Structures are given as C-alpha cells and as structure tokens.
Coordinates of C-alpha atoms in Angstrom, one line a residue:
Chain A
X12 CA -28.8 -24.9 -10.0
X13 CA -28.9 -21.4 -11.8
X14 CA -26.5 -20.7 -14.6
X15 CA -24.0 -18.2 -13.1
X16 CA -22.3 -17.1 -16.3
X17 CA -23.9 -14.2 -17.6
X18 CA -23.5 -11.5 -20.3
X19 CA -21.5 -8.6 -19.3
X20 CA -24.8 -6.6 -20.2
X21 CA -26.8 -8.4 -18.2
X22 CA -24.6 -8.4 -14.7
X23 CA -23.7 -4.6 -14.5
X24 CA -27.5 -4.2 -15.4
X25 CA -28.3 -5.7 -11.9
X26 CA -26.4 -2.5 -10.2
X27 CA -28.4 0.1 -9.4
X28 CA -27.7 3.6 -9.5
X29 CA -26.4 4.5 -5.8
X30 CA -25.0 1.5 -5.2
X31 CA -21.9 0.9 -3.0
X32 CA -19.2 -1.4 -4.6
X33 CA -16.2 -3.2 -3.6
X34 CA -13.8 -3.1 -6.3
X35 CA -11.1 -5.5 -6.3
X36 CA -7.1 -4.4 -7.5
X37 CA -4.0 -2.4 -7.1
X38 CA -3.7 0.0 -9.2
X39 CA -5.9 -1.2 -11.7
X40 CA -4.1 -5.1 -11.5
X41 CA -6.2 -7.5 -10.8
X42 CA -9.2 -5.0 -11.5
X43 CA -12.4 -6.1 -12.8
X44 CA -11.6 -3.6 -15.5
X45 CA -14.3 -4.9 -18.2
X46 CA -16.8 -4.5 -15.7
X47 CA -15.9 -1.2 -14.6
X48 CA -15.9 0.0 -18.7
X49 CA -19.7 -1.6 -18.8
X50 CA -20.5 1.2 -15.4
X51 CA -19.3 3.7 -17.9
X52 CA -21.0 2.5 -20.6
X53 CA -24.2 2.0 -18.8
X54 CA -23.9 5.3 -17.0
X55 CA -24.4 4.3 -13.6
X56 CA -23.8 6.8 -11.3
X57 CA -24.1 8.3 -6.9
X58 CA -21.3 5.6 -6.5
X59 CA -19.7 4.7 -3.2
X60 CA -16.3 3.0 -4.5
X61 CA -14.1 0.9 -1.9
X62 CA -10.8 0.1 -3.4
X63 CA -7.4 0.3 -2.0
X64 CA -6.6 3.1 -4.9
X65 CA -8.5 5.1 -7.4
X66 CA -5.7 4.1 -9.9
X67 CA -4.9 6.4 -13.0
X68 CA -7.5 8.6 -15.1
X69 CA -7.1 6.5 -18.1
X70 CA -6.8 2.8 -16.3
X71 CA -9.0 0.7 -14.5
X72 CA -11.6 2.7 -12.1
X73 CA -9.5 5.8 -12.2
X74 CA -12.2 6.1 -15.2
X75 CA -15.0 5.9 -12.7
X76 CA -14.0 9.1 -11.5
X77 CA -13.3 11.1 -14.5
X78 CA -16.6 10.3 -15.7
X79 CA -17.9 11.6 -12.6
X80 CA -19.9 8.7 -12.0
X81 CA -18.6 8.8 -7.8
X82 CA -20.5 10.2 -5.1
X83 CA -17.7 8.8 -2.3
X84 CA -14.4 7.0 -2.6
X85 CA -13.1 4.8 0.3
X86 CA -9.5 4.3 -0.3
X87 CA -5.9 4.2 0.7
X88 CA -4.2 6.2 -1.9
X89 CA -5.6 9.0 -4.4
X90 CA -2.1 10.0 -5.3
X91 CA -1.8 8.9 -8.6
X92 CA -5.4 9.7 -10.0
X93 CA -5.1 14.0 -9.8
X94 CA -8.8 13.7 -11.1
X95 CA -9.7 12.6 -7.5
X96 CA -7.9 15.1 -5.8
X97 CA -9.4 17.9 -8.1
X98 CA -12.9 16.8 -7.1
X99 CA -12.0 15.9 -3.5
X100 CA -11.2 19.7 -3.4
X101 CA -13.9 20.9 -5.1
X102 CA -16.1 19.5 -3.0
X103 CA -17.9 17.2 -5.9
X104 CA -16.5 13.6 -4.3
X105 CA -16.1 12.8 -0.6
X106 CA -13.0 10.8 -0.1
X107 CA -12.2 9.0 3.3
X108 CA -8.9 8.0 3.6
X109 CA -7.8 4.6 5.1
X110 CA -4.3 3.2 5.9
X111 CA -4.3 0.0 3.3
X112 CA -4.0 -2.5 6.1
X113 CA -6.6 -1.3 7.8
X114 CA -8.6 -1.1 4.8
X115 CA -8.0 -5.0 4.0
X116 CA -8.6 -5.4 8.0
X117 CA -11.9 -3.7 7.4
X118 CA -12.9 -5.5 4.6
X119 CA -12.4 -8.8 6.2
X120 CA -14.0 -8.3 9.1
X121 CA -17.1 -7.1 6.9
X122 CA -17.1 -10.1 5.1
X123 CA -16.6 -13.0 8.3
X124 CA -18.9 -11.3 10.4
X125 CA -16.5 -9.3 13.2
X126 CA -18.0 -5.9 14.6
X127 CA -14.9 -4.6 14.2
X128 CA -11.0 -4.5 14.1
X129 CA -8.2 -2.9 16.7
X130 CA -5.4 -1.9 15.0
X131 CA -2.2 0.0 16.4
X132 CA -2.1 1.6 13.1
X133 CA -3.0 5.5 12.7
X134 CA -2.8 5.9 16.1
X135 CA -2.2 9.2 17.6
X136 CA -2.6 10.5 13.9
X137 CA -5.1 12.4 12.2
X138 CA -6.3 8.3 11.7
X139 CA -7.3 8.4 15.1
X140 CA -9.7 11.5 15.2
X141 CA -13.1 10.7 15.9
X142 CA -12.7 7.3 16.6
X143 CA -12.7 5.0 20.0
X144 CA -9.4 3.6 21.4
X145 CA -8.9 0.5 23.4
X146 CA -5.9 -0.5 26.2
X147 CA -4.7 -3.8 25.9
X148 CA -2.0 -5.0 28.1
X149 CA -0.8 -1.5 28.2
X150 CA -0.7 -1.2 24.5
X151 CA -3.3 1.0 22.6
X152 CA -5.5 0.5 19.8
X153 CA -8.1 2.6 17.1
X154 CA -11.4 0.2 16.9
X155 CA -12.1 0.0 13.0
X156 CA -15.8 -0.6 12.0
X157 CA -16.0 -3.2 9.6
X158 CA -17.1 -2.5 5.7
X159 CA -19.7 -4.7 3.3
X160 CA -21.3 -3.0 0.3
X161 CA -24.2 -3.7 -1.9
X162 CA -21.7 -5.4 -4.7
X163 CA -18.6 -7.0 -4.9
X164 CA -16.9 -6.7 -7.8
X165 CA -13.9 -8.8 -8.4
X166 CA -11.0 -10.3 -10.9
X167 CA -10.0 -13.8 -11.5
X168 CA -7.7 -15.9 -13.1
X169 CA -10.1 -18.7 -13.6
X170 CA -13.3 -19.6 -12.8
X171 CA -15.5 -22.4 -13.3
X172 CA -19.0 -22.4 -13.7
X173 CA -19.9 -23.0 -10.2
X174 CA -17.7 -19.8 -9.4
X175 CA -14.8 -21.3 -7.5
X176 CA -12.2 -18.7 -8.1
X177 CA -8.2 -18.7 -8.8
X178 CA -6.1 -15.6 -8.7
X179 CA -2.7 -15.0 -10.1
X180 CA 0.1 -13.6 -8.2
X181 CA -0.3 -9.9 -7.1
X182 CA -3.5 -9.8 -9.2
X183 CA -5.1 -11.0 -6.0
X184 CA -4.6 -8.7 -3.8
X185 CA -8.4 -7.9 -2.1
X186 CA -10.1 -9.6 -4.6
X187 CA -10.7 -12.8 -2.1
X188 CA -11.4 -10.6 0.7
X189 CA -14.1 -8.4 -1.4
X190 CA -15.8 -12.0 -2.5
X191 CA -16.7 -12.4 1.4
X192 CA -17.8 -8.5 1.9
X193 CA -20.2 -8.1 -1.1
X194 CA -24.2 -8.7 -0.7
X195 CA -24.0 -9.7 -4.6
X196 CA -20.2 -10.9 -6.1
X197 CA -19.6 -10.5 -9.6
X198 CA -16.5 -12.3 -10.7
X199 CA -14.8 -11.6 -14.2
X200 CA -12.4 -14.0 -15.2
X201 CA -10.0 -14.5 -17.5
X202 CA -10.7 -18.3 -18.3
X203 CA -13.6 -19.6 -17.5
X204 CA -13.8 -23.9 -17.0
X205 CA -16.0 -26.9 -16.4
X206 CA -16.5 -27.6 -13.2
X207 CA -13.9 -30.1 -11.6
X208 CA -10.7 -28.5 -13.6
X209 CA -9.9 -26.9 -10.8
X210 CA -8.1 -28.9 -8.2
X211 CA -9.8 -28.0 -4.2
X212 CA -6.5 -27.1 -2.7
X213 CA -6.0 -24.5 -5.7
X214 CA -9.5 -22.5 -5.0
X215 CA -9.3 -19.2 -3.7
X216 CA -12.5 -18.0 -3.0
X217 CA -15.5 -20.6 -2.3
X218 CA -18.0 -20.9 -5.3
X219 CA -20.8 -20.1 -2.7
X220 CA -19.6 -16.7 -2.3
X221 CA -19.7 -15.8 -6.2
X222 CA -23.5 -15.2 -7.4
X223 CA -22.3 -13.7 -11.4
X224 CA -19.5 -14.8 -13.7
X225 CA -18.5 -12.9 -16.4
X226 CA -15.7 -12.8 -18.8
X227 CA -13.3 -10.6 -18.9
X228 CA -12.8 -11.2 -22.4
X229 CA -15.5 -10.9 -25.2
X230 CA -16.8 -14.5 -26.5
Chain B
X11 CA 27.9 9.6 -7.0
X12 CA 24.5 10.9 -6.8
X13 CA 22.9 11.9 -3.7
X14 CA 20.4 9.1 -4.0
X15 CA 23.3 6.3 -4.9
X16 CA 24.7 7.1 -1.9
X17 CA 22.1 7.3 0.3
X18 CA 20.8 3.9 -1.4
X19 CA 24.5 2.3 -0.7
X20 CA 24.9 3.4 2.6
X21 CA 21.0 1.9 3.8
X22 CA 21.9 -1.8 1.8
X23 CA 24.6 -1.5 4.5
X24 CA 21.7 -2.5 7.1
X25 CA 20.2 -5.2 5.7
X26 CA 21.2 -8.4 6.8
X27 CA 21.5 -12.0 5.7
X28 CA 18.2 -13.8 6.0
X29 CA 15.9 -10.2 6.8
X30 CA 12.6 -10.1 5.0
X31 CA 12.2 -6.1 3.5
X32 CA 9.8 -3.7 2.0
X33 CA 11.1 -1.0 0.2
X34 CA 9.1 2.1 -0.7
X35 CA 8.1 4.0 -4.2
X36 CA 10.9 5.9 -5.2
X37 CA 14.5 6.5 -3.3
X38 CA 14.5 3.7 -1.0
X39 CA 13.7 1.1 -4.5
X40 CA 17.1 1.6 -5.5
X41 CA 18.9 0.3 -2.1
X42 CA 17.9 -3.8 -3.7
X43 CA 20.5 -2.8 -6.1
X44 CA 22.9 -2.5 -3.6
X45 CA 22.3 -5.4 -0.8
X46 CA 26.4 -6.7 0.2
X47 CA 27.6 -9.6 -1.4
X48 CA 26.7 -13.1 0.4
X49 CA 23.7 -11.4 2.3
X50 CA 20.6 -12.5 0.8
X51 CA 17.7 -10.9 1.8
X52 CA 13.5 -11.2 1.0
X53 CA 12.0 -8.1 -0.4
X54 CA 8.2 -7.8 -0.2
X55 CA 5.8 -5.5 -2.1
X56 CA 2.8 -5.1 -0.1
X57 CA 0.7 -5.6 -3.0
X58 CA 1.5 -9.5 -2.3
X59 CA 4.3 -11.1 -2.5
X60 CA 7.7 -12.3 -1.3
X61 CA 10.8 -12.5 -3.1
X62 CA 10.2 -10.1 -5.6
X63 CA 13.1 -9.1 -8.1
X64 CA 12.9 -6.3 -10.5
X65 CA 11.1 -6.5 -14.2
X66 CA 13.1 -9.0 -16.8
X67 CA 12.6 -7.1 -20.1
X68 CA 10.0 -9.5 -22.5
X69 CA 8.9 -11.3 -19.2
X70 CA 6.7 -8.7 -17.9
X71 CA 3.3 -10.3 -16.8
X72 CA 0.1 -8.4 -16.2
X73 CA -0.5 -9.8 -13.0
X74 CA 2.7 -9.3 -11.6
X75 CA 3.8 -5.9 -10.4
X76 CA 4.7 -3.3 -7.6
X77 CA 3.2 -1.3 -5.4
X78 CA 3.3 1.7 -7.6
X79 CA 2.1 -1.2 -11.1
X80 CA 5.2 -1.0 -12.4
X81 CA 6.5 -4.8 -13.5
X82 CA 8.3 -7.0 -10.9
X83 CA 9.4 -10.7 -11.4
X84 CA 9.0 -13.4 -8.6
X85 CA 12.5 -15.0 -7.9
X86 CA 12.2 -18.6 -7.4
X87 CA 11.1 -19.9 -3.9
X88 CA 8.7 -16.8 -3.9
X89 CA 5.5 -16.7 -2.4
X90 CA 2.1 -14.4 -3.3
X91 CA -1.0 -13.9 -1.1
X92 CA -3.7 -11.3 -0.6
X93 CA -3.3 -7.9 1.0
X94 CA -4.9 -8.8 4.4
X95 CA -1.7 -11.4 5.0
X96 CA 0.4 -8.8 3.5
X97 CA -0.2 -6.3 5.8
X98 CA -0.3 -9.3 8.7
X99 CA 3.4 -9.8 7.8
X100 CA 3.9 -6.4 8.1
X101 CA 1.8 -5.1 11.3
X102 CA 2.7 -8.4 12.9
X103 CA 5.8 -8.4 13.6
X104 CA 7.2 -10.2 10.9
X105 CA 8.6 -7.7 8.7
X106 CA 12.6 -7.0 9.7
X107 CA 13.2 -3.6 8.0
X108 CA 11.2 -1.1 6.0
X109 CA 12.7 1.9 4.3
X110 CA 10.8 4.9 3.2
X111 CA 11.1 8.1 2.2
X112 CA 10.1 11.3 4.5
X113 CA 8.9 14.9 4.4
X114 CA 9.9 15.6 8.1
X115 CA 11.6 13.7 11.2
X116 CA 11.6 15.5 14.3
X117 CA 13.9 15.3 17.8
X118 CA 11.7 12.5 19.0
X119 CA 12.2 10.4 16.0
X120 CA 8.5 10.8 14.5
X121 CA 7.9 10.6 10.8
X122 CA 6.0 12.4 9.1
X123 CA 5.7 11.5 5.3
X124 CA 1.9 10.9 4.0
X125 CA 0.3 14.7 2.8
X126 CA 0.9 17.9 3.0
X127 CA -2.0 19.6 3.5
X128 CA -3.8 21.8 0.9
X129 CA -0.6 20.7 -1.7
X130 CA -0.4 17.1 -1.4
X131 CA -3.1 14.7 0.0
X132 CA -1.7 11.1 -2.3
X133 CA -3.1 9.2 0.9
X134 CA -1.1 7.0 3.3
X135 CA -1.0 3.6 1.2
X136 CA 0.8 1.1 3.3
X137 CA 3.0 3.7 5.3
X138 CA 1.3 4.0 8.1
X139 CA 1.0 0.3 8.4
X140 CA 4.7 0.2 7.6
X141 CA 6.2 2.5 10.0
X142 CA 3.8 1.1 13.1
X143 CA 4.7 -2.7 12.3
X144 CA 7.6 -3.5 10.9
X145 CA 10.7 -4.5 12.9
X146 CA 13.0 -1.7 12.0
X147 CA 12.0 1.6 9.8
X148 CA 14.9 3.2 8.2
X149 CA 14.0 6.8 6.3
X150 CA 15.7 7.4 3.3
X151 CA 15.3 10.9 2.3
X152 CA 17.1 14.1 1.4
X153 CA 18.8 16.1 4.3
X154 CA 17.2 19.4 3.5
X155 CA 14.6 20.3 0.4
X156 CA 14.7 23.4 -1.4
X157 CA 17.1 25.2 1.5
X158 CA 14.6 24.0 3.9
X159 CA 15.6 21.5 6.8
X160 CA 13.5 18.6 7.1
X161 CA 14.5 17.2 10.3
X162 CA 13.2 19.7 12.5
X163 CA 12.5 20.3 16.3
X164 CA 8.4 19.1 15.7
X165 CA 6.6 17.6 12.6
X166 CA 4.7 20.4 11.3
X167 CA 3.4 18.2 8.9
X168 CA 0.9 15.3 9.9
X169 CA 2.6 12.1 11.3
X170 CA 2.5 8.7 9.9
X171 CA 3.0 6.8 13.6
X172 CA 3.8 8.0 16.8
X173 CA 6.5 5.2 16.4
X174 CA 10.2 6.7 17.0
X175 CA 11.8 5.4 13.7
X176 CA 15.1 3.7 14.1
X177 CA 17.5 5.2 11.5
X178 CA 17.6 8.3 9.4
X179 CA 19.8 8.5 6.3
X180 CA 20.5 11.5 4.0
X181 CA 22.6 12.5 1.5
X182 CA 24.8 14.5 4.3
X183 CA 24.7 12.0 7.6
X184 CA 23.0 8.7 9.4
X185 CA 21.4 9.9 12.4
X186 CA 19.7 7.9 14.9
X187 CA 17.2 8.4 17.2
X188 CA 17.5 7.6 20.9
X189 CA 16.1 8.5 24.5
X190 CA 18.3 11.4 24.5
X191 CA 17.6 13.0 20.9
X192 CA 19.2 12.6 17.7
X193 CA 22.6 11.3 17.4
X194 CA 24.8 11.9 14.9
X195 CA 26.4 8.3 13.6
X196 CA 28.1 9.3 10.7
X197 CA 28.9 11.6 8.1
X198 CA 28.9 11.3 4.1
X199 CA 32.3 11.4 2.6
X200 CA 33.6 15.0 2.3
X201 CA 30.5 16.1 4.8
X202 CA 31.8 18.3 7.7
X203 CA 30.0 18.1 11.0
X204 CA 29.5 21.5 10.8
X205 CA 27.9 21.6 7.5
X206 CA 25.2 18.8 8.8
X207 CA 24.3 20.6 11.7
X208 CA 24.0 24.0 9.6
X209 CA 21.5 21.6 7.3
X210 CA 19.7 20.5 10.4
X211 CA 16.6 22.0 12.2
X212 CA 17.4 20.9 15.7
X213 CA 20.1 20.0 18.2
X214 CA 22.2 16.6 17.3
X215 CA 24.3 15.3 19.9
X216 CA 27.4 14.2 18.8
X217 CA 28.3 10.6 18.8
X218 CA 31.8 9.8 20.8
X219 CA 32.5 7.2 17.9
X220 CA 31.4 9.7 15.2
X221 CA 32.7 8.5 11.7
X222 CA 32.6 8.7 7.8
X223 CA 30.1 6.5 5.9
X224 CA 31.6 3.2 5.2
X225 CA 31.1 4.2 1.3
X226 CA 34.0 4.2 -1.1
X227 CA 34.1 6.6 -4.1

C-alpha cells in the first residue's frame, strides 16, 4: 500500500493551476489553513474555491483572495472578507452565492452520487432564478445540481496513516462531506497515528476516501 | 434599558422549556442572556452543535466557536455534527424557534434580511435556510432605521423566504403576522400606539387585547 503521508511541498504540488477545490471550514475553523498558505506560497492561481465562506483577509482562505489567486468563489457568505466584495464588483472574481444548507446539500449529493437535491429553501427568491422547480404533494421545490471538484481539501483532528479521519467539535463542519465530493482528498491533521489508535465507531471519514495526509504542523 | 436589552428580554419571553433554538449574529445573540428562570432551552449554532453556551475566559478552544468564529463552549450533554445534519435539524422540521435580525418585514409577514443591493451583498449564510425551516421565526430588529420604517407595505429589498414569519419584535411593539395583516400585540413600556403606527410603513390592525410588554424597568 502507498505511503499516504506526504510533505506539504509535495501535496499542494499535485494541484494544478485551474483547479477547482473544496475547502473545508467555517470561517477559517476547521480550515486546512497550512495547506491554503502552501497555494500562496506556491502561487497557484484561475481557482474555483467552494467553501461555505471566504473568511477574513488575514485568516484562513480569505488569503486566497487577497492574493488574487481566485478566478470563482462558490460560497454562502462573503460578508466578512470586503476583499471579495471589492473584486466581486469589479468584475475580477465571479461569486455565486448559495444558501449554506443548500450548499452542504449540494456537496453531499456530489459526493454519494445523487443528480441532484430539492430543497424548499430560496424559493420564490432571487435563489430560485434560473433554476427548475418541482410540486410534491402540493409543496414546491428548487432542484439543486450537485457539486464535486477536482480536490478536496480538508482539516482533521487526527489521522492515521491509512487516512481514517477524526474531527473535533465545530471544526468539522464540511470537512466529512468535502472528503466524499473531491476527485483527489488532501487531509491535514493535527496528529497524525499508527494505524489501529483509532477506535471504528470514532472514524469520521473512511480512510478510502483520503488519497494525501499532511500535517498541519511542521515535523 | 437599551433598545436591544429590551427587545432581547421581551423575545426570551417566547422560548419555552425543552425548545431547541438558533440565534443569529448580532441583536438576537443577546436574548440567551435572558431565557426565564426554570425554562431550559437548547441553543444551536449552525456551524455544528447543540447546547452551546457562551466563551468561558481561558477555556477558549480553536475548534469550538460560532457562527460568526467567535468562541463558544459546549454545556454538558451537548452534541456536535457536520453542517449537512445541521441544516437537516433546521430545514427539517426540527428546529422550534429561530430569531434573526431584519432589514424589512412587509404586510404579508415576508422577511427580507440577506443584501442590499449595490451596498451590501454579505450573502445569505444559514438565513434562508433558517427562516424556510425552522418551527417558529421571530425577527428581532429595530422598528425604524435612520427615520426610515422598515416594516413596510412590500419588501423593496430582496426576500429571504416567501415564509410569513411568526413574530416581529422592536424596540417600540410585538407585532404579529396573520391572514388579516399585521396585528399589533403589544407595546414597549412608555410606547404610545400612536407613536408605533407613526414609526410604521403600513396599516396595523389593532389587537382587542392590546397591551404593554410584560418587561419591568
């Protein structure tokens, strides 16, 4: 079996220019914040971001953005990062807005193979333009298209070196749903353990779904 | 009292004993300071969990905040989970009472409290979510905003649901929305009925059992 664990270097090396990434975290909790620094670093750039916020300038992905690195944002909320409402008015980043259940909705079904959701939320808002509805039982619904992207990239507690992950209270947030939704899942994690220290019932995410570890601390 | 400590006091009047809660960024935060005595009631941040409490200074945790990433603490018996069950509690019926703060209501009882546009585009966040699912919505806001009345005759602004909300609480009256149009519940201590519907953009009928906030001082 191939060693997952791999140098930070080496796994944000694998994402190309252009790529579209899941980003896991709430404002900038439970982030893969390490692995969004090494983007920056690496100057990766034309990125399609889907997180449920673009955080704060100085924290977490809100970086992404100031650095200009972001092509189009997928996201619930902006409202806290004015760097993304600058550009989103200038024209320089596209931003599609998405009411957060719906995103996680979206996510999921991108990830467990739906063709799509039907959600009573947004309907008969500005959510609903463009989009199909549905009558069920005299009820209506917005059909949701399901998202995947080219990456995942997401924060654990723990891993161990198989990649079964743990997350820790609201640090996991869409991290577990983004595992199932990526192509390729990176995984930084805080502590990182032999295989068998962590129980079955405690496993969040499925080491089958995580192809990169990294740490989110140097070693 | 402030406006806000008395809209705050007078929504922790509607929770009840047992109810599960979400409470928005801002205003409607500080009603958890003010549930009744004996009523003990869930609060959820949609960021996942249940039976959050606020921050305990040199307890903070990195993993463990709000909605907005300010620190929380998890009482004991709390639970945490991922956003797609978060938002399943709260689209699904299983959510008792959200409060939130608006920009507009209108006659028919529609919010409106995500952007204005060309000003203010945050995004929507979990309110749309929010006002569509959960059991009861309660808006917590100011009556009027810089001389302007924000509940108004129709949302100029765009709406977060087509959902009628259930309560309306300012710093001036409780108003609810009904079949008929806004009534008129109660007034804040020293508030004239007059003086509300001069601060009000559309007709309020009257309720017959009209009264003063149950809020002392």
């Amino acid at each position: 079996m191939k060693n997952k664990l791999i140098s930070l270097e080496e796994a944000v090396a694998r994402i190309p220019d252009g790529a579209s990434l899941l980003i896991g975290g709430f404002m900038a909790v439970g982030g893969p914040n390490r692995l969004v620094d090494e983007l920056i670093r690496q100057g990766k750039r034309d990125l399609t971001i889907i997180a449920n916020d673009t955080a704060r300038p100085n924290n977490g992905l809100g970086k992404l953005v100031v650095e200009k690195l972001v092509r189009r944002v997928v996201t619930s909320h902006i409202g806290l990062n004015p760097e993304t409402q600058k550009q989103m008015i200038a024209g320089a980043i596209e931003v599609e807005l998405v009411p957060q259940g719906t995103l996680a909705e979206r996510i999921r079904a991108g990830g467990v193979g739906l063709g799509g959701v039907l959600t009573p939320t947004g309907v008969g808002t500005t959510v609903e333009e463009g989009k199909r509805t549905v009558e069920i039982d005299g009820a209506t619904y917005l059909l949701e298209m399901p998202i995947k992207a080219d990456f995942a990239l997401v924060a654990a507690k723990q891993a161990d070196l198989y990649g079964n992950l743990t997350y820790a209270l609201t640090a996991r947030n869409f991290n577990p749903l983004m595992a199932m939704a990526g192509t390729t899942v990176i995984a930084e994690a805080e502590d990182i353990l032999p295989v068998g220290c962590i129980p079955p019932d405690a496993v969040m995410t499925p080491s089958v779904l995580v192809d990169y570890i990294v740490a989110a601390t140097p070693r | 009292m402030d406006e806000k400590t008395l809209i705050a006091k007078r929504v922790a009047l509607e929770l009840m004993d047992g109810d599960l809660v979400n409470l928005g960024i801002g205003l409607p935060t500080l009603v958890a300071r003010y549930v009744p005595a004996g009523r003990h009631v869930f609060f959820q941040s949609e960021n996942g969990i249940v039976g959050m409490s606020g921050p305990i200074t040199g307890a903070e945790n990195h993993d463990l905040t709000d909605a907005g990433g300010s620190p929380i603490s998890a009482l004991p018996g709390a639970a945490s989970f991922d956003s797609a069950f978060s938002f399943g509690l709260i689209r699904g019926g299983h959510l008792d009472v959200t409060v939130l703060g608006g920009l507009q209501v209108d006659r028919e009882g529609r919010l409106a409290n995500w952007m204005v546009p060309g000003k203010m585009v945050p995004g929507m966040g979990g309110a749309m979510d929010l006002v569509t699912g959960a059991r009861r919505v309660i808006v917590a806001m100011q009556h009027s905003a810089k001389g302007e009345a924000k509940i108004v005759e129709r949302c100029a602004l765009p709406l977060t649901s087509v959902r009628r909300v259930d309560l309306v609480v300012t710093d001036l009256a409780v108003i609810e929305p009904t079949d008929a149009g806004l009534v008129l519940k109660e007034t804040a201590p020293g508030v004239t009925v007059e003086q509300v519907i001069a601060n009000t953009g559309c007709e309020l009928i009257i309720a017959p059992d009209l009264r003063s906030m149950p809020i002392e001082g």
